[in-house]
PDB file of C-alpha atoms and ligand atoms in Angstrom:
ATOM      1  CA  MET K   1      38.688  40.219  99.506  1.00  0.00           C
ATOM      2  CA  THR K   2      37.416  43.480  98.260  1.00  0.00           C
ATOM      3  CA  TYR K   3      37.626  46.549 100.365  1.00  0.00           C
ATOM      4  CA  LYS K   4      34.505  49.025 100.179  1.00  0.00           C
ATOM      5  CA  ILE K   5      34.468  52.641 100.555  1.00  0.00           C
ATOM      6  CA  ALA K   6      31.549  54.827 100.582  1.00  0.00           C
ATOM      7  CA  VAL K   7      32.299  58.585  99.747  1.00  0.00           C
ATOM      8  CA  ALA K   8      29.333  60.456 101.282  1.00  0.00           C
ATOM      9  CA  ASN K   9      28.207  63.639 102.877  1.00  0.00           C
ATOM     10  CA  GLN K  10      24.624  65.052 102.789  1.00  0.00           C
ATOM     11  CA  LYS K  11      26.267  68.640 101.901  1.00  0.00           C
ATOM     12  CA  GLY K  12      26.313  69.157  98.148  1.00  0.00           C
ATOM     13  CA  GLY K  13      29.637  70.159  96.492  1.00  0.00           C
ATOM     14  CA  VAL K  14      32.349  68.921  98.912  1.00  0.00           C
ATOM     15  CA  ALA K  15      34.005  66.929  96.438  1.00  0.00           C
ATOM     16  CA  LYS K  16      32.444  63.560  96.861  1.00  0.00           C
ATOM     17  CA  THR K  17      32.705  62.757  93.237  1.00  0.00           C
ATOM     18  CA  THR K  18      36.152  64.180  92.887  1.00  0.00           C
ATOM     19  CA  THR K  19      37.159  62.012  95.555  1.00  0.00           C
ATOM     20  CA  THR K  20      35.726  58.987  94.426  1.00  0.00           C
ATOM     21  CA  LEU K  21      37.207  59.134  91.101  1.00  0.00           C
ATOM     22  CA  SER K  22      40.584  60.581  91.903  1.00  0.00           C
ATOM     23  CA  LEU K  23      41.186  58.105  94.754  1.00  0.00           C
ATOM     24  CA  GLY K  24      39.953  55.156  92.818  1.00  0.00           C
ATOM     25  CA  ALA K  25      42.211  56.190  89.789  1.00  0.00           C
ATOM     26  CA  SER K  26      45.198  56.531  92.121  1.00  0.00           C
ATOM     27  CA  PHE K  27      44.649  52.935  93.724  1.00  0.00           C
ATOM     28  CA  THR K  28      45.031  51.614  89.734  1.00  0.00           C
ATOM     29  CA  GLU K  29      48.345  53.234  89.796  1.00  0.00           C
ATOM     30  CA  ASN K  30      49.238  50.617  92.613  1.00  0.00           C
ATOM     31  CA  GLY K  31      48.374  47.991  90.444  1.00  0.00           C
ATOM     32  CA  PHE K  32      44.894  47.288  91.952  1.00  0.00           C
ATOM     33  CA  LYS K  33      41.599  46.553  90.212  1.00  0.00           C
ATOM     34  CA  VAL K  34      38.873  49.050  90.830  1.00  0.00           C
ATOM     35  CA  LEU K  35      35.163  49.289  90.378  1.00  0.00           C
ATOM     36  CA  LEU K  36      33.343  52.624  90.739  1.00  0.00           C
ATOM     37  CA  ILE K  37      29.945  52.847  91.683  1.00  0.00           C
ATOM     38  CA  ASP K  38      27.712  55.839  90.711  1.00  0.00           C
ATOM     39  CA  LEU K  39      24.868  56.199  93.157  1.00  0.00           C
ATOM     40  CA  ASP K  40      23.825  59.863  92.258  1.00  0.00           C
ATOM     41  CA  PRO K  41      20.947  60.618  89.997  1.00  0.00           C
ATOM     42  CA  GLN K  42      22.759  63.577  88.894  1.00  0.00           C
ATOM     43  CA  ALA K  43      25.228  61.311  87.482  1.00  0.00           C
ATOM     44  CA  ASN K  44      28.430  63.033  87.685  1.00  0.00           C
ATOM     45  CA  LEU K  45      30.878  60.399  88.083  1.00  0.00           C
ATOM     46  CA  THR K  46      29.295  58.847  84.830  1.00  0.00           C
ATOM     47  CA  LEU K  47      29.523  62.063  82.983  1.00  0.00           C
ATOM     48  CA  ALA K  48      32.963  62.773  84.204  1.00  0.00           C
ATOM     49  CA  LEU K  49      34.212  59.560  82.624  1.00  0.00           C
ATOM     50  CA  GLY K  50      32.787  60.735  79.397  1.00  0.00           C
ATOM     51  CA  PHE K  51      29.585  58.522  79.341  1.00  0.00           C
ATOM     52  CA  LYS K  52      26.347  59.750  78.335  1.00  0.00           C
ATOM     53  CA  PRO K  53      23.604  58.659  80.874  1.00  0.00           C
ATOM     54  CA  THR K  54      20.881  58.820  78.293  1.00  0.00           C
ATOM     55  CA  VAL K  55      22.216  56.030  76.126  1.00  0.00           C
ATOM     56  CA  LEU K  56      23.487  53.417  78.728  1.00  0.00           C
ATOM     57  CA  GLU K  57      22.107  49.906  77.930  1.00  0.00           C
ATOM     58  CA  GLY K  58      22.088  49.322  81.960  1.00  0.00           C
ATOM     59  CA  ALA K  59      22.787  51.268  85.021  1.00  0.00           C
ATOM     60  CA  MET K  60      22.656  51.121  88.723  1.00  0.00           C
ATOM     61  CA  GLY K  61      18.913  51.804  88.856  1.00  0.00           C
ATOM     62  CA  ASP K  62      18.377  48.570  87.088  1.00  0.00           C
ATOM     63  CA  VAL K  63      20.489  46.817  89.618  1.00  0.00           C
ATOM     64  CA  LEU K  64      18.764  48.150  92.809  1.00  0.00           C
ATOM     65  CA  LEU K  65      15.390  47.647  91.524  1.00  0.00           C
ATOM     66  CA  GLY K  66      16.222  43.990  90.297  1.00  0.00           C
ATOM     67  CA  GLY K  67      16.068  43.902  86.645  1.00  0.00           C
ATOM     68  CA  LYS K  68      19.943  43.426  86.239  1.00  0.00           C
ATOM     69  CA  MET K  69      22.944  41.904  87.856  1.00  0.00           C
ATOM     70  CA  LEU K  70      25.788  44.182  88.763  1.00  0.00           C
ATOM     71  CA  SER K  71      28.249  42.455  86.139  1.00  0.00           C
ATOM     72  CA  GLU K  72      26.142  43.096  83.366  1.00  0.00           C
ATOM     73  CA  ILE K  73      26.372  46.957  83.692  1.00  0.00           C
ATOM     74  CA  VAL K  74      29.910  47.555  84.167  1.00  0.00           C
ATOM     75  CA  LEU K  75      31.766  49.715  81.652  1.00  0.00           C
ATOM     76  CA  LYS K  76      35.498  49.965  81.017  1.00  0.00           C
ATOM     77  CA  THR K  77      36.975  53.476  81.394  1.00  0.00           C
ATOM     78  CA  ALA K  78      40.230  54.918  79.543  1.00  0.00           C
ATOM     79  CA  GLN K  79      42.336  53.814  82.644  1.00  0.00           C
ATOM     80  CA  GLU K  80      43.177  50.498  82.868  1.00  0.00           C
ATOM     81  CA  ASN K  81      41.849  48.565  85.679  1.00  0.00           C
ATOM     82  CA  LEU K  82      39.098  51.351  86.499  1.00  0.00           C
ATOM     83  CA  ASN K  83      35.748  50.278  85.779  1.00  0.00           C
ATOM     84  CA  LEU K  84      32.507  52.040  86.298  1.00  0.00           C
ATOM     85  CA  ALA K  85      28.919  50.867  87.175  1.00  0.00           C
ATOM     86  CA  PRO K  86      27.099  54.343  85.907  1.00  0.00           C
ATOM     87  CA  SER K  87      23.933  55.788  86.857  1.00  0.00           C
ATOM     88  CA  ASN K  88      21.100  57.564  84.771  1.00  0.00           C
ATOM     89  CA  ASP K  89      17.666  59.109  85.585  1.00  0.00           C
ATOM     90  CA  GLU K  90      16.242  55.734  86.951  1.00  0.00           C
ATOM     91  CA  MET K  91      18.328  56.261  89.956  1.00  0.00           C
ATOM     92  CA  GLN K  92      15.415  58.823  91.040  1.00  0.00           C
ATOM     93  CA  LEU K  93      12.745  55.953  90.812  1.00  0.00           C
ATOM     94  CA  ALA K  94      15.427  53.732  92.815  1.00  0.00           C
ATOM     95  CA  ASP K  95      15.616  56.320  95.360  1.00  0.00           C
ATOM     96  CA  ARG K  96      11.675  56.773  95.418  1.00  0.00           C
ATOM     97  CA  PHE K  97      10.759  53.071  96.076  1.00  0.00           C
ATOM     98  CA  LEU K  98      13.940  51.376  97.601  1.00  0.00           C
ATOM     99  CA  GLY K  99      12.964  52.469 100.887  1.00  0.00           C
ATOM    100  CA  MET K 100       9.569  50.673 100.748  1.00  0.00           C
ATOM    101  CA  ARG K 101      11.278  47.183 100.487  1.00  0.00           C
ATOM    102  CA  ASP K 102      12.058  44.911 103.473  1.00  0.00           C
ATOM    103  CA  ASN K 103      15.942  44.863 103.986  1.00  0.00           C
ATOM    104  CA  PHE K 104      16.549  47.452 101.314  1.00  0.00           C
ATOM    105  CA  GLU K 105      19.875  48.313 103.009  1.00  0.00           C
ATOM    106  CA  ARG K 106      21.266  45.210 101.975  1.00  0.00           C
ATOM    107  CA  ILE K 107      20.472  45.389  98.163  1.00  0.00           C
ATOM    108  CA  LEU K 108      24.143  46.764  97.345  1.00  0.00           C
ATOM    109  CA  LEU K 109      25.918  44.387  99.624  1.00  0.00           C
ATOM    110  CA  ASP K 110      24.147  41.467  97.976  1.00  0.00           C
ATOM    111  CA  ALA K 111      24.606  43.021  94.586  1.00  0.00           C
ATOM    112  CA  PHE K 112      28.466  42.766  95.229  1.00  0.00           C
ATOM    113  CA  ASN K 113      28.530  39.038  95.117  1.00  0.00           C
ATOM    114  CA  ASP K 114      28.392  39.339  91.563  1.00  0.00           C
ATOM    115  CA  VAL K 115      31.486  41.094  91.169  1.00  0.00           C
ATOM    116  CA  ARG K 116      34.479  39.337  93.357  1.00  0.00           C
ATOM    117  CA  GLU K 117      37.498  40.421  91.163  1.00  0.00           C
ATOM    118  CA  TYR K 118      37.766  43.650  92.475  1.00  0.00           C
ATOM    119  CA  ASP K 119      40.594  44.971  95.159  1.00  0.00           C
ATOM    120  CA  TYR K 120      38.390  48.190  95.573  1.00  0.00           C
ATOM    121  CA  ILE K 121      34.888  49.254  95.436  1.00  0.00           C
ATOM    122  CA  LEU K 122      34.236  52.922  95.715  1.00  0.00           C
ATOM    123  CA  MET K 123      30.584  54.269  95.897  1.00  0.00           C
ATOM    124  CA  ASP K 124      29.622  57.912  95.101  1.00  0.00           C
ATOM    125  CA  CYS K 125      26.816  58.649  97.003  1.00  0.00           C
ATOM    126  CA  PRO K 126      24.035  61.612  96.251  1.00  0.00           C
ATOM    127  CA  PRO K 127      24.164  64.767  98.593  1.00  0.00           C
ATOM    128  CA  ALA K 128      21.387  63.277 100.972  1.00  0.00           C
ATOM    129  CA  ILE K 129      20.944  60.757 103.641  1.00  0.00           C
ATOM    130  CA  GLY K 130      18.063  58.748 101.910  1.00  0.00           C
ATOM    131  CA  PRO K 131      17.970  55.196 100.696  1.00  0.00           C
ATOM    132  CA  LEU K 132      20.808  55.194  98.148  1.00  0.00           C
ATOM    133  CA  THR K 133      23.388  56.651 101.034  1.00  0.00           C
ATOM    134  CA  GLN K 134      22.083  54.076 103.652  1.00  0.00           C
ATOM    135  CA  CYS K 135      22.622  51.265 101.084  1.00  0.00           C
ATOM    136  CA  ALA K 136      26.121  52.308 100.473  1.00  0.00           C
ATOM    137  CA  LEU K 137      27.059  52.772 104.078  1.00  0.00           C
ATOM    138  CA  THR K 138      25.334  49.181 104.981  1.00  0.00           C
ATOM    139  CA  ALA K 139      27.785  47.929 102.108  1.00  0.00           C
ATOM    140  CA  ALA K 140      31.015  49.764 103.131  1.00  0.00           C
ATOM    141  CA  ASP K 141      34.082  48.874 105.213  1.00  0.00           C
ATOM    142  CA  LEU K 142      34.986  52.602 105.313  1.00  0.00           C
ATOM    143  CA  HIS K 143      33.086  55.957 104.930  1.00  0.00           C
ATOM    144  CA  ILE K 144      35.086  58.682 103.523  1.00  0.00           C
ATOM    145  CA  LEU K 145      33.370  61.906 104.417  1.00  0.00           C
ATOM    146  CA  PRO K 146      34.684  64.894 102.366  1.00  0.00           C
ATOM    147  CA  THR K 147      34.498  68.250 103.967  1.00  0.00           C
ATOM    148  CA  GLN K 148      35.211  71.818 103.224  1.00  0.00           C
ATOM    149  CA  CYS K 149      36.642  74.026 105.653  1.00  0.00           C
ATOM    150  CA  GLU K 150      33.810  75.943 105.969  1.00  0.00           C
ATOM    151  CA  TYR K 151      31.974  77.699 108.793  1.00  0.00           C
ATOM    152  CA  PHE K 152      28.907  74.805 108.920  1.00  0.00           C
ATOM    153  CA  SER K 153      31.320  71.804 108.186  1.00  0.00           C
ATOM    154  CA  ALA K 154      31.923  70.616 111.765  1.00  0.00           C
ATOM    155  CA  HIS K 155      27.806  70.721 112.355  1.00  0.00           C
ATOM    156  CA  ALA K 156      27.489  68.899 108.904  1.00  0.00           C
ATOM    157  CA  ILE K 157      30.176  66.120 110.302  1.00  0.00           C
ATOM    158  CA  ARG K 158      28.108  65.683 113.597  1.00  0.00           C
ATOM    159  CA  SER K 159      24.848  65.076 111.566  1.00  0.00           C
ATOM    160  CA  SER K 160      26.923  62.688 109.717  1.00  0.00           C
ATOM    161  CA  LEU K 161      27.951  60.984 112.729  1.00  0.00           C
ATOM    162  CA  ALA K 162      24.417  60.463 113.992  1.00  0.00           C
ATOM    163  CA  LEU K 163      23.937  58.636 110.515  1.00  0.00           C
ATOM    164  CA  ILE K 164      26.891  56.396 111.128  1.00  0.00           C
ATOM    165  CA  ARG K 165      25.838  55.386 114.563  1.00  0.00           C
ATOM    166  CA  ASP K 166      22.299  54.633 113.173  1.00  0.00           C
ATOM    167  CA  ILE K 167      23.674  52.573 110.336  1.00  0.00           C
ATOM    168  CA  ARG K 168      26.154  50.743 112.940  1.00  0.00           C
ATOM    169  CA  GLU K 169      23.177  49.884 115.155  1.00  0.00           C
ATOM    170  CA  ARG K 170      20.836  48.679 112.357  1.00  0.00           C
ATOM    171  CA  THR K 171      22.860  47.055 109.442  1.00  0.00           C
ATOM    172  CA  ASN K 172      26.689  47.565 109.724  1.00  0.00           C
ATOM    173  CA  PRO K 173      28.406  47.556 113.219  1.00  0.00           C
ATOM    174  CA  ALA K 174      31.872  47.256 111.553  1.00  0.00           C
ATOM    175  CA  LEU K 175      31.383  50.603 109.538  1.00  0.00           C
ATOM    176  CA  ARG K 176      34.390  53.148 110.021  1.00  0.00           C
ATOM    177  CA  TYR K 177      34.628  56.559 109.095  1.00  0.00           C
ATOM    178  CA  ARG K 178      37.408  59.195 108.451  1.00  0.00           C
ATOM    179  CA  VAL K 179      36.788  62.742 107.491  1.00  0.00           C
ATOM    180  CA  LEU K 180      38.942  64.313 104.470  1.00  0.00           C
ATOM    181  CA  LEU K 181      39.435  67.986 104.448  1.00  0.00           C
ATOM    182  CA  THR K 182      39.045  69.250 100.795  1.00  0.00           C
ATOM    183  CA  MET K 183      39.243  72.296  98.394  1.00  0.00           C
ATOM    184  CA  ILE K 184      41.464  73.853 100.944  1.00  0.00           C
ATOM    185  CA  ASP K 185      42.808  77.267 100.212  1.00  0.00           C
ATOM    186  CA  SER K 186      46.022  77.426 102.579  1.00  0.00           C
ATOM    187  CA  SER K 187      46.584  81.220 102.151  1.00  0.00           C
ATOM    188  CA  ASN K 188      43.107  81.685 103.653  1.00  0.00           C
ATOM    189  CA  GLN K 189      42.933  82.596 107.557  1.00  0.00           C
ATOM    190  CA  VAL K 190      39.303  81.049 107.956  1.00  0.00           C
ATOM    191  CA  HIS K 191      40.376  77.843 106.376  1.00  0.00           C
ATOM    192  CA  GLN K 192      43.340  77.497 108.295  1.00  0.00           C
ATOM    193  CA  SER K 193      41.734  78.170 111.570  1.00  0.00           C
ATOM    194  CA  LEU K 194      38.566  76.083 110.778  1.00  0.00           C
ATOM    195  CA  ASN K 195      41.141  73.234 109.692  1.00  0.00           C
ATOM    196  CA  HIS K 196      42.777  73.225 113.059  1.00  0.00           C
ATOM    197  CA  GLN K 197      39.147  73.508 114.904  1.00  0.00           C
ATOM    198  CA  ILE K 198      38.018  70.217 112.825  1.00  0.00           C
ATOM    199  CA  ARG K 199      41.260  68.619 113.593  1.00  0.00           C
ATOM    200  CA  ARG K 200      41.023  69.137 117.347  1.00  0.00           C
ATOM    201  CA  ALA K 201      37.296  68.119 117.511  1.00  0.00           C
ATOM    202  CA  PHE K 202      37.818  64.856 115.396  1.00  0.00           C
ATOM    203  CA  ASN K 203      41.252  64.061 115.902  1.00  0.00           C
ATOM    204  CA  ASN K 204      42.625  61.010 114.245  1.00  0.00           C
ATOM    205  CA  ALA K 205      39.325  60.482 112.273  1.00  0.00           C
ATOM    206  CA  VAL K 206      40.686  63.200 110.072  1.00  0.00           C
ATOM    207  CA  PHE K 207      42.961  61.974 107.344  1.00  0.00           C
ATOM    208  CA  GLU K 208      46.381  63.599 107.395  1.00  0.00           C
ATOM    209  CA  THR K 209      46.353  64.159 103.754  1.00  0.00           C
ATOM    210  CA  GLU K 210      44.553  67.435 102.721  1.00  0.00           C
ATOM    211  CA  ILE K 211      43.307  68.315  99.416  1.00  0.00           C
ATOM    212  CA  GLU K 212      43.985  71.710  98.187  1.00  0.00           C
ATOM    213  CA  ILE K 213      42.131  73.857  95.588  1.00  0.00           C
ATOM    214  CA  ASP K 214      43.254  73.051  92.249  1.00  0.00           C
ATOM    215  CA  GLY K 215      41.804  74.015  88.921  1.00  0.00           C
ATOM    216  CA  LYS K 216      42.856  70.950  87.100  1.00  0.00           C
ATOM    217  CA  LEU K 217      40.528  69.003  89.048  1.00  0.00           C
ATOM    218  CA  ARG K 218      37.690  70.943  87.479  1.00  0.00           C
ATOM    219  CA  GLU K 219      39.179  70.552  84.021  1.00  0.00           C
ATOM    220  CA  SER K 220      39.772  66.887  84.300  1.00  0.00           C
ATOM    221  CA  PRO K 221      35.855  65.798  83.699  1.00  0.00           C
ATOM    222  CA  LEU K 222      35.853  67.885  80.649  1.00  0.00           C
ATOM    223  CA  PHE K 223      38.320  65.371  79.021  1.00  0.00           C
ATOM    224  CA  ALA K 224      36.727  62.272  80.341  1.00  0.00           C
ATOM    225  CA  LYS K 225      39.801  61.203  82.527  1.00  0.00           C
ATOM    226  CA  PRO K 226      40.631  61.299  86.033  1.00  0.00           C
ATOM    227  CA  ILE K 227      43.184  63.644  87.273  1.00  0.00           C
ATOM    228  CA  THR K 228      45.978  61.186  87.509  1.00  0.00           C
ATOM    229  CA  MET K 229      45.722  60.511  83.793  1.00  0.00           C
ATOM    230  CA  TYR K 230      44.762  64.131  82.656  1.00  0.00           C
ATOM    231  CA  ALA K 231      47.480  66.196  84.534  1.00  0.00           C
ATOM    232  CA  PRO K 232      49.594  63.404  86.418  1.00  0.00           C
ATOM    233  CA  GLU K 233      51.922  66.024  87.870  1.00  0.00           C
ATOM    234  CA  SER K 234      49.149  68.362  89.083  1.00  0.00           C
ATOM    235  CA  LEU K 235      48.767  69.242  92.834  1.00  0.00           C
ATOM    236  CA  GLY K 236      45.344  67.580  92.742  1.00  0.00           C
ATOM    237  CA  ALA K 237      46.823  64.172  91.299  1.00  0.00           C
ATOM    238  CA  ILE K 238      49.609  64.169  93.863  1.00  0.00           C
ATOM    239  CA  GLN K 239      47.438  64.823  96.933  1.00  0.00           C
ATOM    240  CA  TYR K 240      44.953  62.002  95.970  1.00  0.00           C
ATOM    241  CA  ARG K 241      47.853  59.811  95.392  1.00  0.00           C
ATOM    242  CA  GLN K 242      49.182  60.839  98.806  1.00  0.00           C
ATOM    243  CA  LEU K 243      45.484  59.885 100.242  1.00  0.00           C
ATOM    244  CA  SER K 244      45.665  56.417  98.468  1.00  0.00           C
ATOM    245  CA  ARG K 245      49.107  55.821 100.169  1.00  0.00           C
ATOM    246  CA  GLU K 246      47.797  56.899 103.476  1.00  0.00           C
ATOM    247  CA  LEU K 247      44.961  54.704 103.169  1.00  0.00           C
ATOM    248  CA  LEU K 248      47.272  51.342 101.883  1.00  0.00           C
ATOM    249  CA  GLU K 249      49.585  52.103 104.876  1.00  0.00           C
ATOM    250  CA  ASN K 250      47.221  52.631 107.821  1.00  0.00           C
ATOM    251  CA  GLY K 251      43.908  53.916 106.670  1.00  0.00           C
ATOM    252  CA  ILE K 252      42.061  50.580 107.675  1.00  0.00           C
ATOM    253  CA  THR K 253      43.649  50.033 111.156  1.00  0.00           C
ATOM    254  CA  GLU K 254      43.448  54.010 112.243  1.00  0.00           C
ATOM    255  CA  SER K 255      40.037  54.713 111.013  1.00  0.00           C
ATOM    256  CA  ALA K 256      37.584  55.719 113.757  1.00  0.00           C
TER     257      ALA K 256
HETATM  258  N1  ATP G 301      40.244  70.270  95.013  1.00  0.00           N
HETATM  259  C1  ATP G 301      39.749  70.983  94.159  1.00  0.00           C
HETATM  260  N2  ATP G 301      39.971  71.890  93.664  1.00  0.00           N
HETATM  261  C2  ATP G 301      39.120  72.813  93.008  1.00  0.00           C
HETATM  262  N3  ATP G 301      38.111  72.402  92.328  1.00  0.00           N
HETATM  263  C3  ATP G 301      37.411  71.276  92.925  1.00  0.00           C
HETATM  264  C4  ATP G 301      38.230  70.506  93.969  1.00  0.00           C
HETATM  265  N4  ATP G 301      37.437  69.412  94.345  1.00  0.00           N
HETATM  266  C5  ATP G 301      36.280  69.515  93.797  1.00  0.00           C
HETATM  267  N5  ATP G 301      36.380  70.344  92.831  1.00  0.00           N
HETATM  268  C6  ATP G 301      35.176  71.069  91.996  1.00  0.00           C
HETATM  269  O1  ATP G 301      34.252  71.379  92.836  1.00  0.00           O
HETATM  270  C7  ATP G 301      32.815  71.285  92.342  1.00  0.00           C
HETATM  271  C8  ATP G 301      32.168  70.238  93.520  1.00  0.00           C
HETATM  272  O2  ATP G 301      32.829  68.820  93.390  1.00  0.00           O
HETATM  273  P1  ATP G 301      32.256  67.544  93.617  1.00  0.00           P
HETATM  274  O3  ATP G 301      31.182  67.220  92.094  1.00  0.00           O
HETATM  275  O4  ATP G 301      33.329  66.352  93.389  1.00  0.00           O
HETATM  276  O5  ATP G 301      31.332  67.610  94.721  1.00  0.00           O
HETATM  277  P2  ATP G 301      30.320  66.600  95.049  1.00  0.00           P
HETATM  278  O6  ATP G 301      30.160  66.396  96.457  1.00  0.00           O
HETATM  279  O7  ATP G 301      30.129  65.447  94.482  1.00  0.00           O
HETATM  280  O8  ATP G 301      28.930  67.428  94.690  1.00  0.00           O
HETATM  281  P3  ATP G 301      27.281  66.807  94.732  1.00  0.00           P
HETATM  282  O9  ATP G 301      26.821  67.188  96.298  1.00  0.00           O
HETATM  283  O10 ATP G 301      26.657  67.964  94.183  1.00  0.00           O
HETATM  284  O11 ATP G 301      27.214  65.525  94.366  1.00  0.00           O
HETATM  285  C9  ATP G 301      33.377  70.337  90.954  1.00  0.00           C
HETATM  286  O12 ATP G 301      32.988  71.381  89.827  1.00  0.00           O
HETATM  287  C10 ATP G 301      34.621  70.031  91.111  1.00  0.00           C
HETATM  288  O13 ATP G 301      35.288  69.941  90.012  1.00  0.00           O
HETATM  289 MG1   MG G 302      28.701  64.332  93.257  1.00  0.00          MG
END
């Protein structure tokens, strides 16, 4: 059985891509085989693993528009057991035309029939609630919602919950979600107080693990490596490892 995680938030720059990559790499340290899926036309995940979107032979856009099988486009990364289904500009076409097809939400779920050898599939979504994110949430067992401790965050979480309710009703009744607090500055009073407010409002839907600000997480894409490989002892690596443990130990049963 493959456990599928969609990392999504319509808000930009909340660490969706960083979380997909770092959590996926942490799972491989526990001996799991992991596939990362880049669903963002910006192709940040693809770039962060050292691939040039302009010279790819195939990418997720081909899979979603029906031109290629998922297994045909999968690339190996520098980290053993961590593979990538990359993205490029064509994803913009997929984003535009996908929504016109009947049952488009299930296209990604169907594509996964072709890659059964993975323990985990992690999907990095664009900062939008369009067709690509809807496909990811339809295919997912768990939706991880990375959030910064900022004034508008609770509001953004609530609009994400509306999307989750909609997806549960239409295509994926079993979808679970959990909120991940990211880029925390624990010396910042505002972060501390919003952290408490978000935890009070969303209770056990919030991961106990928090991700603090760590400059190494910004550097690692320049070296085309996940944080666990680039700086294995850094705070970022330690906290994302802790997140993988929290999920392995009780994430599935305790998710909201
Ligand atoms: N814990 C952290 N500490 C410091 N920098 C971080 C941390 N997490 C992410 N970043 C940096 O913040 C920026 C935004 O992160 P990221 O690209 O992962 O967000 P995103 O939600 O995927 O953005 P987008 O919505 O554009 O896809 C990046 O430069 C990333 O390196
Ligand atoms: Mg991103």
